[in-house]
């Protein structure tokens, strides 16, 4: 089933297009709390 899904998905594959500038994404990531260990 997984192989079939990948094959079918790849037939109509198209490149990922970022919708926001990298600076916006990185600034949001910087605001995330530090993970606890």
CSV table of N, CA and C in Angstrom, one decimal, residues 17-29:
chain,number,residue,atom,x,y,z
A,17,UNK,N,6.6,24.9,-2.7
A,17,UNK,CA,6.8,26.3,-2.9
A,17,UNK,C,6.5,26.9,-1.5
A,18,UNK,N,7.6,27.6,-1.0
A,18,UNK,CA,7.5,28.3,0.3
A,18,UNK,C,6.5,29.5,0.1
A,19,UNK,N,5.6,29.7,1.1
A,19,UNK,CA,4.7,30.8,1.0
A,19,UNK,C,5.0,32.0,1.9
A,20,UNK,N,6.1,31.8,2.7
A,20,UNK,CA,6.5,32.9,3.5
A,20,UNK,C,8.1,33.0,3.4
A,21,UNK,N,8.6,34.2,3.6
A,21,UNK,CA,10.0,34.4,3.5
A,21,UNK,C,10.7,33.6,4.7
A,22,UNK,N,11.9,33.2,4.4
A,22,UNK,CA,12.7,32.4,5.4
A,22,UNK,C,12.8,33.2,6.7
A,23,UNK,N,13.0,34.5,6.6
A,23,UNK,CA,13.2,35.3,7.9
A,23,UNK,C,12.0,35.2,8.8
A,24,UNK,N,10.8,35.1,8.2
A,24,UNK,CA,9.6,35.0,9.0
A,24,UNK,C,9.5,33.7,9.7
A,25,UNK,N,9.8,32.6,8.9
A,25,UNK,CA,9.8,31.3,9.5
A,25,UNK,C,10.8,31.1,10.6
A,26,UNK,N,12.1,31.6,10.3
A,26,UNK,CA,13.1,31.5,11.3
A,26,UNK,C,12.8,32.3,12.6
A,27,UNK,N,12.2,33.4,12.5
A,27,UNK,CA,11.9,34.2,13.6
A,27,UNK,C,10.9,33.5,14.5
A,28,UNK,N,9.9,32.8,13.9
A,28,UNK,CA,8.9,32.1,14.7
A,28,UNK,C,9.6,30.9,15.4
A,29,UNK,N,10.5,30.2,14.7
A,29,UNK,CA,11.2,29.1,15.3
A,29,UNK,C,12.1,29.6,16.5
